[in-house]
mmCIF file of C-alpha atoms in Angstrom:
data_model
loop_
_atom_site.group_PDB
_atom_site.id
_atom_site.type_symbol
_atom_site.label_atom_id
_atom_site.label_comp_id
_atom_site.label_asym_id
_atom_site.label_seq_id
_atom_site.Cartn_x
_atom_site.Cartn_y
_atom_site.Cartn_z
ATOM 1 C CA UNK A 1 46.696 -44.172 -26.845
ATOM 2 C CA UNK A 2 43.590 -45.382 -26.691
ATOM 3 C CA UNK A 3 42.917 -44.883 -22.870
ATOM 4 C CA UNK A 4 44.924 -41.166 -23.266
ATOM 5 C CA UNK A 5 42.136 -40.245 -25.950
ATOM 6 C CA UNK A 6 38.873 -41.484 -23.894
ATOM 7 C CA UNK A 7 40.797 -39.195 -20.871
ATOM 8 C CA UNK A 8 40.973 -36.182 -23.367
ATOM 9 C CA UNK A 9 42.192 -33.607 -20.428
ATOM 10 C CA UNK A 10 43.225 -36.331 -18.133
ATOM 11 C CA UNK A 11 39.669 -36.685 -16.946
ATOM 12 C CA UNK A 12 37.078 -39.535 -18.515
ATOM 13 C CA UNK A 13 32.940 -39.109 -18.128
ATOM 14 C CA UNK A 14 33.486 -40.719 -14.005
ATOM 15 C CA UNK A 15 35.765 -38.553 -13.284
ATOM 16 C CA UNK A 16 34.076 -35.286 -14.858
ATOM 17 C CA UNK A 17 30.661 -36.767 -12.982
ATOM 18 C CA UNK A 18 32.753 -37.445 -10.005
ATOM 19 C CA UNK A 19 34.335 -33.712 -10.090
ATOM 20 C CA UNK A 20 30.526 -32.107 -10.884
ATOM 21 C CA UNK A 21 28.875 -33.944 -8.073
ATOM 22 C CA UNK A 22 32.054 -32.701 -5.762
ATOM 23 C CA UNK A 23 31.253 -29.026 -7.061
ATOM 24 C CA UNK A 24 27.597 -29.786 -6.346
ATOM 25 C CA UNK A 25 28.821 -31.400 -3.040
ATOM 26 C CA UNK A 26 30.561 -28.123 -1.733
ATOM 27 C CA UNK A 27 28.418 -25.728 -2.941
ATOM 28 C CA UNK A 28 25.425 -27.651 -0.524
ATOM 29 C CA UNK A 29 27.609 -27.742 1.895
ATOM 30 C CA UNK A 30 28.694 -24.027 1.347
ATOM 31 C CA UNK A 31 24.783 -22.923 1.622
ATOM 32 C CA UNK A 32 24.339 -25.534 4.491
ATOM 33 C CA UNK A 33 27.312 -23.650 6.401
ATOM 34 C CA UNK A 34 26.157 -20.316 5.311
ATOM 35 C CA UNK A 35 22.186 -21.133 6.529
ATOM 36 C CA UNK A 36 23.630 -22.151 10.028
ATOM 37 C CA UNK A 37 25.571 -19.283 10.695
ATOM 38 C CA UNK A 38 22.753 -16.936 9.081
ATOM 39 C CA UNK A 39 20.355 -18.918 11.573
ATOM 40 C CA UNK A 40 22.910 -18.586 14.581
ATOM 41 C CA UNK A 41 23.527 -15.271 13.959
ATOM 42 C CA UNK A 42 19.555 -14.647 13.791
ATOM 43 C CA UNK A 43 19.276 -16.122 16.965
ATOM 44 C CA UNK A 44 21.616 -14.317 18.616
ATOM 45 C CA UNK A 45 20.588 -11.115 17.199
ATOM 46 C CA UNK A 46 17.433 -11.298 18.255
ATOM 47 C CA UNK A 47 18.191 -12.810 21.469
ATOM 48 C CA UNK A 48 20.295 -9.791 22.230
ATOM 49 C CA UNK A 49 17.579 -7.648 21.616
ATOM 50 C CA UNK A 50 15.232 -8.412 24.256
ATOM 51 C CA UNK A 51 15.723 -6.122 27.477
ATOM 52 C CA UNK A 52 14.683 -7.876 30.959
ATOM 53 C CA UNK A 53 14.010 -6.626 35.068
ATOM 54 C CA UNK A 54 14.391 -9.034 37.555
ATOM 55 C CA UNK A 55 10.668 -8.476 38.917
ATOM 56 C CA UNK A 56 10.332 -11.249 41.227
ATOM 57 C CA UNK A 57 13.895 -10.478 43.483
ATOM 58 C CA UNK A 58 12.573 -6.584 43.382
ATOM 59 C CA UNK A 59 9.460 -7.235 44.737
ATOM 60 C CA UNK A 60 10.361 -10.560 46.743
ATOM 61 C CA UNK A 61 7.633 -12.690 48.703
ATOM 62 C CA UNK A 62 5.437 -9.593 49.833
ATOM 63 C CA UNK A 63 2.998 -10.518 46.726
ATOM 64 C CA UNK A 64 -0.408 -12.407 46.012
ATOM 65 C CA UNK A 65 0.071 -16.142 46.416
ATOM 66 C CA UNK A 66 1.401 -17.642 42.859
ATOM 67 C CA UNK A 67 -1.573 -20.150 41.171
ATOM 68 C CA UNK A 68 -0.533 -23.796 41.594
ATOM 69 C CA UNK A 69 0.185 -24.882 37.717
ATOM 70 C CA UNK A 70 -1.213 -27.579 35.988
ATOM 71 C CA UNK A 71 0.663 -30.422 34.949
ATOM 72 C CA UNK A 72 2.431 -29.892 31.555
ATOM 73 C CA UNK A 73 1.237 -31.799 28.543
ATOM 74 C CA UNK A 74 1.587 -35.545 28.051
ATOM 75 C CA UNK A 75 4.954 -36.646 28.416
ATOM 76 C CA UNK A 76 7.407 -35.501 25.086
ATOM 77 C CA UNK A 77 10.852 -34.810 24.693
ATOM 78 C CA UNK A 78 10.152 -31.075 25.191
ATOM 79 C CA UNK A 79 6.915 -30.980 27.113
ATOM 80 C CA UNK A 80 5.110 -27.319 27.183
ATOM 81 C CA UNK A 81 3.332 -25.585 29.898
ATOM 82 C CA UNK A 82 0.010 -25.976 30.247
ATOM 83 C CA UNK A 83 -0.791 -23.882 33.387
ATOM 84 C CA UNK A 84 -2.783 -20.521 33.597
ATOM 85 C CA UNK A 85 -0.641 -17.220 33.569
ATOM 86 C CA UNK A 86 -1.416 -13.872 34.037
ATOM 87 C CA UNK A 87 1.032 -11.701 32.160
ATOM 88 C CA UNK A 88 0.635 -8.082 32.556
ATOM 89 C CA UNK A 89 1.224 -6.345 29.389
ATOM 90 C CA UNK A 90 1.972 -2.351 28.769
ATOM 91 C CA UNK A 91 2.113 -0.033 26.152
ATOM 92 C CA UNK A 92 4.503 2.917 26.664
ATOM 93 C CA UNK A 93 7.172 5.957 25.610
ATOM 94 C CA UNK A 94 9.807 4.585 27.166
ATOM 95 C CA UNK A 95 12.688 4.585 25.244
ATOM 96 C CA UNK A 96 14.327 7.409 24.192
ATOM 97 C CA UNK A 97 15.435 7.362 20.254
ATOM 98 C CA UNK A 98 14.549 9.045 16.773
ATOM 99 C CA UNK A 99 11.878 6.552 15.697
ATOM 100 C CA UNK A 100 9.551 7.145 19.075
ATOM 101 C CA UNK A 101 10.274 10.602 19.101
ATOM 102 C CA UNK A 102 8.549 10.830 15.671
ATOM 103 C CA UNK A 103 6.109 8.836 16.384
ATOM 104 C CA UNK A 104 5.085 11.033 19.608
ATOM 105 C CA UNK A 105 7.359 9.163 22.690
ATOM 106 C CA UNK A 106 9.045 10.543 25.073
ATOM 107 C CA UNK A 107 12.446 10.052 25.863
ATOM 108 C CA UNK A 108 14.141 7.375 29.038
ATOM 109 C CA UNK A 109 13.649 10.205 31.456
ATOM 110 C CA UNK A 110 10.007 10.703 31.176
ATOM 111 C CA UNK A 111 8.336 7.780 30.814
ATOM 112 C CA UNK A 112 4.404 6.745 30.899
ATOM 113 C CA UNK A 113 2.658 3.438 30.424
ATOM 114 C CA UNK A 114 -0.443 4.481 27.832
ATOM 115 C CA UNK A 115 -1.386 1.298 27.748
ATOM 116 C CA UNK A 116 -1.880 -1.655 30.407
ATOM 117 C CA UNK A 117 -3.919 -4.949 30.224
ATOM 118 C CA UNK A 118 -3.850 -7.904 32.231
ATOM 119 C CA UNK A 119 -3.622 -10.982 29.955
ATOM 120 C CA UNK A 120 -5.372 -13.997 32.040
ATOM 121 C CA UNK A 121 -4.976 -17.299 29.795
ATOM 122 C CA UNK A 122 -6.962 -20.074 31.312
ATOM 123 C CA UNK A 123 -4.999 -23.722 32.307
ATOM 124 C CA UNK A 124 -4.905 -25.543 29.006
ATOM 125 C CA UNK A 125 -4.220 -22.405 26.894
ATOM 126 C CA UNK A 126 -6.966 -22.475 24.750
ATOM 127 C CA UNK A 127 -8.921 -19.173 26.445
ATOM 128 C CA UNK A 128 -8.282 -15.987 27.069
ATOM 129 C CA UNK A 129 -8.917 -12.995 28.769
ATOM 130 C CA UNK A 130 -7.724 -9.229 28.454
ATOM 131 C CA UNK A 131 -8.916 -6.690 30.987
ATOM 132 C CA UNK A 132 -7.578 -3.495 30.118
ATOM 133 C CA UNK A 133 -6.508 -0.934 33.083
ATOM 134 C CA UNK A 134 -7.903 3.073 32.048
ATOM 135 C CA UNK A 135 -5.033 4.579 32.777
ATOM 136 C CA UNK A 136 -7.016 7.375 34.516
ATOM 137 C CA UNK A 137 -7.708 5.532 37.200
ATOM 138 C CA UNK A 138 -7.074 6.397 40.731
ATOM 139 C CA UNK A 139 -5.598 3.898 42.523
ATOM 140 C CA UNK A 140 -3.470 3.483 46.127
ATOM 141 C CA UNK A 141 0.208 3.399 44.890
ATOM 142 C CA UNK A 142 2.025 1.369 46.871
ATOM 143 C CA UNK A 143 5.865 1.943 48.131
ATOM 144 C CA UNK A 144 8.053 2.009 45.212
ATOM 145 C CA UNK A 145 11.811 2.303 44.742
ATOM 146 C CA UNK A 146 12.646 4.778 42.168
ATOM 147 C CA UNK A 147 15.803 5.165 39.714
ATOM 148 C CA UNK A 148 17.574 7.474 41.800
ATOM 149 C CA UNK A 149 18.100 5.110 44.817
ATOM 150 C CA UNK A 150 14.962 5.953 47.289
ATOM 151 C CA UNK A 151 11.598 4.696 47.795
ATOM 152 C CA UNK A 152 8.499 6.582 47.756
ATOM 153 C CA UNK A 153 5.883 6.820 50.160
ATOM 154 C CA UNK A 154 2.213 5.061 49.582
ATOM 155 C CA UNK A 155 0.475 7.031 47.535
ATOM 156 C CA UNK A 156 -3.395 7.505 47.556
ATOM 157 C CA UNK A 157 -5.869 8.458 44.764
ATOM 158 C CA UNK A 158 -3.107 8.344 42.517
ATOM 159 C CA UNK A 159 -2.481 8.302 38.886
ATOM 160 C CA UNK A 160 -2.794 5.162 38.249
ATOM 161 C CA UNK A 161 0.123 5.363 35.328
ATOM 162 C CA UNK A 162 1.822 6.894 37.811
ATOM 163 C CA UNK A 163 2.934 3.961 38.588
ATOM 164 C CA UNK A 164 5.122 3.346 35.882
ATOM 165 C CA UNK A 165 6.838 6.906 35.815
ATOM 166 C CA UNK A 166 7.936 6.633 39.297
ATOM 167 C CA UNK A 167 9.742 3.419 39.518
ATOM 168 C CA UNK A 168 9.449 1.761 36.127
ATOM 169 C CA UNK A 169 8.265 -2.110 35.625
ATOM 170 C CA UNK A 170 8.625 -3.307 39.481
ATOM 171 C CA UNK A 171 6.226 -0.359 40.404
ATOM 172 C CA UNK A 172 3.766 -0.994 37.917
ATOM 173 C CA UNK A 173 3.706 -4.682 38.606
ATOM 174 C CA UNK A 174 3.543 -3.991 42.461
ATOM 175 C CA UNK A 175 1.124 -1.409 42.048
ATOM 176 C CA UNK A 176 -1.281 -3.923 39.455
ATOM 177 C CA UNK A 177 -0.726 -6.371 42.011
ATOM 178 C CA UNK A 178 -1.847 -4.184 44.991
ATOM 179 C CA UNK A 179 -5.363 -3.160 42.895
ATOM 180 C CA UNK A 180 -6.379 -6.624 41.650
ATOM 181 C CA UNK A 181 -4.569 -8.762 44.278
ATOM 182 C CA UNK A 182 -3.508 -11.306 41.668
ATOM 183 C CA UNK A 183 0.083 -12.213 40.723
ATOM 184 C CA UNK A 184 1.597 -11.513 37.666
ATOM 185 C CA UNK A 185 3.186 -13.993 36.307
ATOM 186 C CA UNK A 186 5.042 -12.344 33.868
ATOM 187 C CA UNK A 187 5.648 -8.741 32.712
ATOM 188 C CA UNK A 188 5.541 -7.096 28.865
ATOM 189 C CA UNK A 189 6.208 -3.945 28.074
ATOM 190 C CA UNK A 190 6.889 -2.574 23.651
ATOM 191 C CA UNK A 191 7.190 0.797 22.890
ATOM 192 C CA UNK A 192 5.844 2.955 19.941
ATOM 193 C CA UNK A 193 8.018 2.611 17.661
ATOM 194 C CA UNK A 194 8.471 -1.418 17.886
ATOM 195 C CA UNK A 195 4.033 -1.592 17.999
ATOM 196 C CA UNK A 196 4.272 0.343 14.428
ATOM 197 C CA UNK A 197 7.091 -1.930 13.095
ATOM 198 C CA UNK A 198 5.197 -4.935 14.317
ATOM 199 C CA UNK A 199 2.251 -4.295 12.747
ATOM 200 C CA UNK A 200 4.495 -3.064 9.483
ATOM 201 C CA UNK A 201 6.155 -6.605 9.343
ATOM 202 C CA UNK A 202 2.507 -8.529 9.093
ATOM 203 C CA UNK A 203 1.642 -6.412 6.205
ATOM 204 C CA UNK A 204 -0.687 -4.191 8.406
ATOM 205 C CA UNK A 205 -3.912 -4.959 10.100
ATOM 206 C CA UNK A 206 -7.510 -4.714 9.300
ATOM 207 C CA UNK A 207 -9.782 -2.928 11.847
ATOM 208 C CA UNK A 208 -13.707 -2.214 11.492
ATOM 209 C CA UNK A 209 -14.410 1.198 13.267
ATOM 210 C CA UNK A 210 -17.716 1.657 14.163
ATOM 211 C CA UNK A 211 -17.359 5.835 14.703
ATOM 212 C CA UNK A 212 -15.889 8.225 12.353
ATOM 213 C CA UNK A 213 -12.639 9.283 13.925
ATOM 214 C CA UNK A 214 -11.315 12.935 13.901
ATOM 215 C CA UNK A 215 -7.849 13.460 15.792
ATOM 216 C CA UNK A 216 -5.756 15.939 14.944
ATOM 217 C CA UNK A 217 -3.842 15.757 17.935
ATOM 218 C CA UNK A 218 -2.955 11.240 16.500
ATOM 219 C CA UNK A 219 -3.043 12.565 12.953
ATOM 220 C CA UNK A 220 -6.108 9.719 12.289
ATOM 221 C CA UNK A 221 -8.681 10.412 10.037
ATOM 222 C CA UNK A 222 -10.639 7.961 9.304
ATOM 223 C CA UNK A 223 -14.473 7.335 8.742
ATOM 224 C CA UNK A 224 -16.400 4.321 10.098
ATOM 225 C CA UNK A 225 -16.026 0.996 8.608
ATOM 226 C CA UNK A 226 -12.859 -1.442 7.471
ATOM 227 C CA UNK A 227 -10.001 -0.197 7.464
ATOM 228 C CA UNK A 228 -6.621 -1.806 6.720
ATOM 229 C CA UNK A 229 -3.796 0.259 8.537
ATOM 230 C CA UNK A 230 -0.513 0.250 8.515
ATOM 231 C CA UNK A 231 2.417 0.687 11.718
ATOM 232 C CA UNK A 232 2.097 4.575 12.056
ATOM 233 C CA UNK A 233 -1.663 4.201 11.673
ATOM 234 C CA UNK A 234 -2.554 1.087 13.956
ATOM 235 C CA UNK A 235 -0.747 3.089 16.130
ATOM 236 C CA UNK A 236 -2.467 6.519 16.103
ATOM 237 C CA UNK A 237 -5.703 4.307 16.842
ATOM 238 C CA UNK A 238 -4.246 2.622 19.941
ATOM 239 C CA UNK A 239 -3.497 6.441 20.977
ATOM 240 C CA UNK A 240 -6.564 8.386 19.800
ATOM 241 C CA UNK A 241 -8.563 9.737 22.684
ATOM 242 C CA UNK A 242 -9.940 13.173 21.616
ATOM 243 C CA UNK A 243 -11.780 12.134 18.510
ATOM 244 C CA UNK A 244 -13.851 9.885 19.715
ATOM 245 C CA UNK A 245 -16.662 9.547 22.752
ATOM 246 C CA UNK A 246 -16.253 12.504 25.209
ATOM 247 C CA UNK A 247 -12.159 12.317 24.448
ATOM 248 C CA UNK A 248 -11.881 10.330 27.669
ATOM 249 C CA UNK A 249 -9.330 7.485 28.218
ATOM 250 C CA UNK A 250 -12.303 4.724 27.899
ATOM 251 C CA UNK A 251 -13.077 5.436 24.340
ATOM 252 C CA UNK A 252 -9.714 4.509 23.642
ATOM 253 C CA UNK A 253 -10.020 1.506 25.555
ATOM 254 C CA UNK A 254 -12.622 0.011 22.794
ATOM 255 C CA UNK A 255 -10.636 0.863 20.084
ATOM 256 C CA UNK A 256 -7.315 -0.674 21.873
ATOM 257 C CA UNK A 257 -9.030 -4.127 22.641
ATOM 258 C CA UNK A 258 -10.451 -4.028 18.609
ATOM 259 C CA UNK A 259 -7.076 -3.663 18.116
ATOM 260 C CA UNK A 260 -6.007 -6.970 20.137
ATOM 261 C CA UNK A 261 -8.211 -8.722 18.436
ATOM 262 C CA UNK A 262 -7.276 -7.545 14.359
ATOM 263 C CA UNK A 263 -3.781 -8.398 15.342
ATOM 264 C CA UNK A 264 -4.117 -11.735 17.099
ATOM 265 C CA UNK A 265 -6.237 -12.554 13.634
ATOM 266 C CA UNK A 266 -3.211 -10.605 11.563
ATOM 267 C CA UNK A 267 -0.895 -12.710 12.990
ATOM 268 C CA UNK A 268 -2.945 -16.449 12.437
ATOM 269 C CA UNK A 269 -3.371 -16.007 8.986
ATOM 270 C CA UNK A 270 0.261 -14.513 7.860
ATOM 271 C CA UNK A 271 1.765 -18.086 7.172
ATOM 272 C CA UNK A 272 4.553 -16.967 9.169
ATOM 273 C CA UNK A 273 6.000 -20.555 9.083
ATOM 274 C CA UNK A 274 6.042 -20.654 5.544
ATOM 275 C CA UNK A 275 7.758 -17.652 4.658
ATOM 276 C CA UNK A 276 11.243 -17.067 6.684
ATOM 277 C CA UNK A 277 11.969 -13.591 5.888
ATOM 278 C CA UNK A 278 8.790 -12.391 7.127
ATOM 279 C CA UNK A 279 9.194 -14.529 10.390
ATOM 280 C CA UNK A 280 12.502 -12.837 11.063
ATOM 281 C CA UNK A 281 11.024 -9.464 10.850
ATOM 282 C CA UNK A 282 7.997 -10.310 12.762
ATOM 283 C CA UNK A 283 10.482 -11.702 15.340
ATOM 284 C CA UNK A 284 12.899 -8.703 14.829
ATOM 285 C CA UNK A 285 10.029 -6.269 15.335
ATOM 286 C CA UNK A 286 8.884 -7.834 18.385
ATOM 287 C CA UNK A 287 12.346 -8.348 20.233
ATOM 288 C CA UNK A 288 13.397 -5.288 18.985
ATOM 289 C CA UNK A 289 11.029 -3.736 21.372
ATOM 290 C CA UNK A 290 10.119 -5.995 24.331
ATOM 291 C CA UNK A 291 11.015 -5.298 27.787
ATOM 292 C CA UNK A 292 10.181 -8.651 30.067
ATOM 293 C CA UNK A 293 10.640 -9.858 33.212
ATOM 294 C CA UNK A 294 13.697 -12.778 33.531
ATOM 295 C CA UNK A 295 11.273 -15.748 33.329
ATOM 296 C CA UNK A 296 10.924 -14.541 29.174
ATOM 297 C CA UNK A 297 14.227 -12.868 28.828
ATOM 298 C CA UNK A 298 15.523 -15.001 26.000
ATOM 299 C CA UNK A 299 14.256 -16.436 22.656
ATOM 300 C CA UNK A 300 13.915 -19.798 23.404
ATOM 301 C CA UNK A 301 10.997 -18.987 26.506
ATOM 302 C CA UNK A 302 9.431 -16.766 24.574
ATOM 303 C CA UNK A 303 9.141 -19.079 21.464
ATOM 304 C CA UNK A 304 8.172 -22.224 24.433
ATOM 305 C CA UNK A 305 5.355 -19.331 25.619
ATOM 306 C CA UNK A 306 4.417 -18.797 22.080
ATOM 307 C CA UNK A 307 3.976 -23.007 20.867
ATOM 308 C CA UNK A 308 1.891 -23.386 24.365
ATOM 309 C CA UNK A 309 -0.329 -20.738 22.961
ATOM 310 C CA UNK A 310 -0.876 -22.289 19.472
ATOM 311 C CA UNK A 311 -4.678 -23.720 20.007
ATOM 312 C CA UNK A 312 -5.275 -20.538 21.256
ATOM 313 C CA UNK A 313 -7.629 -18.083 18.333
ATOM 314 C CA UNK A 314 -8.963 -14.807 18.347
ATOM 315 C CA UNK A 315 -12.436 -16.221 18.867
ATOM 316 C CA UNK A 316 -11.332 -17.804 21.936
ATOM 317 C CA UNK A 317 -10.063 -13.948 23.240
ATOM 318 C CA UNK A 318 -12.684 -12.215 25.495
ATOM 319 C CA UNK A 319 -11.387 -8.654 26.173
ATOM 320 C CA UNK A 320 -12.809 -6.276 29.359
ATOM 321 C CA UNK A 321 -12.290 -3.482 30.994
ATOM 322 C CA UNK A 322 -12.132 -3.004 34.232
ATOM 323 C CA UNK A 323 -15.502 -1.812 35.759
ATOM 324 C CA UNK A 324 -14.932 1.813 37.061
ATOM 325 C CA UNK A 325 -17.199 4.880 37.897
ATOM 326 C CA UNK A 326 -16.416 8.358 38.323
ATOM 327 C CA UNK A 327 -14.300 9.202 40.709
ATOM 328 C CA UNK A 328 -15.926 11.516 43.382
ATOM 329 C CA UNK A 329 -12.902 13.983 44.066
ATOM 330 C CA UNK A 330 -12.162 14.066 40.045
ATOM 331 C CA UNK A 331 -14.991 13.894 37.636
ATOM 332 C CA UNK A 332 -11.993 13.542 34.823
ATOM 333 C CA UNK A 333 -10.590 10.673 36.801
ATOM 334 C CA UNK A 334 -12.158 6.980 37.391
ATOM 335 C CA UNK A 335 -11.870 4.708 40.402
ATOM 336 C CA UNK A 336 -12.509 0.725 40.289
ATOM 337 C CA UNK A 337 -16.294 -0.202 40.852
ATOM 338 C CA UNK A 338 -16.986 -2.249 43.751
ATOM 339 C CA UNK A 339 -17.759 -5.489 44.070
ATOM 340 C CA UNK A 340 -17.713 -5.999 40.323
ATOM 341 C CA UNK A 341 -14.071 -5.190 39.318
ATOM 342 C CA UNK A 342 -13.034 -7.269 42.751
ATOM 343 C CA UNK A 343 -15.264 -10.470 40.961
ATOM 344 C CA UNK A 344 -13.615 -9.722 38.206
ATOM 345 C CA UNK A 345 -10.268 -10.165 39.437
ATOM 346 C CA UNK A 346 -10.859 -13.251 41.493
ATOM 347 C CA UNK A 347 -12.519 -14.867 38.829
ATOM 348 C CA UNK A 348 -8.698 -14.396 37.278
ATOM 349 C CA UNK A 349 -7.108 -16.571 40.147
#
């Protein structure tokens, strides 16, 4: 009787502890379960998202010699690369879809690069440096396949964002190539709409302008001084070209590289390792709307790219342009200025 009382409903105080810590037990284990396939599922989402080109079997040997790398860092498990790279990097309207239609890009068929820097990071990853491209620059535009199957003839005093709208990453590459006779390493590309989500999932950026800024054709208003932007705003700055200077592409340039800079900052003090969500949609953001060549095609190089960069800071980040003058045939186009923008680029090798 006794024993049946202390039981009461058949279970006595070990048995209801042993029953709570099994309830505990699952439910961990539950969460545990559910946090793995919540992380696997993250991973393959954004994993899927990234669109690649297979740059270096396009353009095969016929390209500046490669720079020997560095050894990687002291011997680890997972050691990262230490060697310089030189990634080119553009801005453009390239996919077709709701979100860059509002936000003024064009659709798949009509495609422009608005945007293009070469990223040099030194061996050791601690420096930078960005030399942005004016995109009104005349340039000799080398052979290029195009979508439809044929190749177009060299080009000269070309566009030099022509480049991109006749044969897509492999003829921008071979074309940046040609100019600066430096191999790219790797290849970048994020469209409007994923720029303006980017900078929406870091809680918007802070830029100082030092010009009021009139542009009705952006939709940017904004006087000189600080200025914390969000997406749709960051981006009408990288765009604006007619309120500013004499509306030329090289205004814009100043304002792009400012840009650079804000976000590189944006993104070192976020605590995006502290604070998952906003990781996810950082990462979401940027996948979301990356083109790359195969060498950063997946999550797990671009995350190894990402760690080798992690001593690198804003401060460290020197950004350029390259050193044109007015073209003689085109006062509204540039050309490269010689022998300073050919110092510039060996200086890059």
């Amino acid at each position: 009787m006794t024993g049946h009382k202390e039981g009461g409903d058949g279970v006595g105080p070990v048995g209801r502890r042993s029953r709570v810590l099994k309830a505990v037990g699952l439910t961990l284990a539950g969460v545990l379960v559910l946090g793995i396939g919540t992380a696997g599922w993250a991973y393959w989402h954004l994993n899927r998202n990234i669109k690649s080109v297979d740059i270096d079997s396009a353009l095969g040997d016929d390209r500046p010699v490669k720079a020997v790398s560095t050894p990687s860092s002291p011997a680890s498990a997972s050691p990262l690369p230490s060697g310089a790279l030189n990634i080119l990097v553009l801005g453009s309207d390239s996919r077709s879809g709701k979100a860059n239609a509002k936000l003024g890009g064009g659709d798949s068929s009509g495609a422009r690069s608005d945007t293009a820097m070469v990223v040099h990071i030194d061996a050791g990853r601690t420096r930078a440096t960005v030399v942005s491209i004016p995109r009104d620059t005349l340039v000799t535009r080398p052979a290029c396949h195009t979508s439809s199957g044929g190749t177009t003839a060299v080009a000269y005093d070309a566009m030099f964002n022509s480049a991109y709208s006749i044969g897509g990453p492999v003829c921008a590459v071979k074309t940046v190539e040609s100019l600066t006779d430096v191999r790219m390493d790797h290849y970048i590309e994020i469209d409007f709409s994923g720029f303006a989500t980017l900078v929406d999932a870091l809680g918007g950026v802070t830029v100082t302008t030092d010009d009021d800024i009139d542009d009705d054709k952006s939709h940017l208003h904004l006087a000189a001084g600080e200025h914390h932007l969000d997406g749709t705003q960051a981006l009408a700055l990288a765009r604006t070209r007619h309120g500013i200077g004499d509306g030329s592409d090289l205004g814009r340039i100043g304002l792009q590289q400012k840009l650079v800079k804000a976000l590189l900052a944006q993104i070192s003090s976020a605590g995006l390792l502290t604070e998952p969500v906003k990781l996810y949609n950082v990462a979401n953001a940027v996948t979301g709307s990356l083109t790359t060549d195969t060498g950063l095609d997946s999550l797990g190089e671009l995350t190894k790219l990402g760690q080798s960069l992690k001593s690198l800071s804003s401060d460290e980040v020197t950004t350029v342009m390259m050193p044109v003058v007015t073209a003689p045939s085109d006062h509204n186009r540039v050309i490269a200025n010689e022998p300073e923008a050919s110092d510039l680029w060996a200086s890059l090798k």
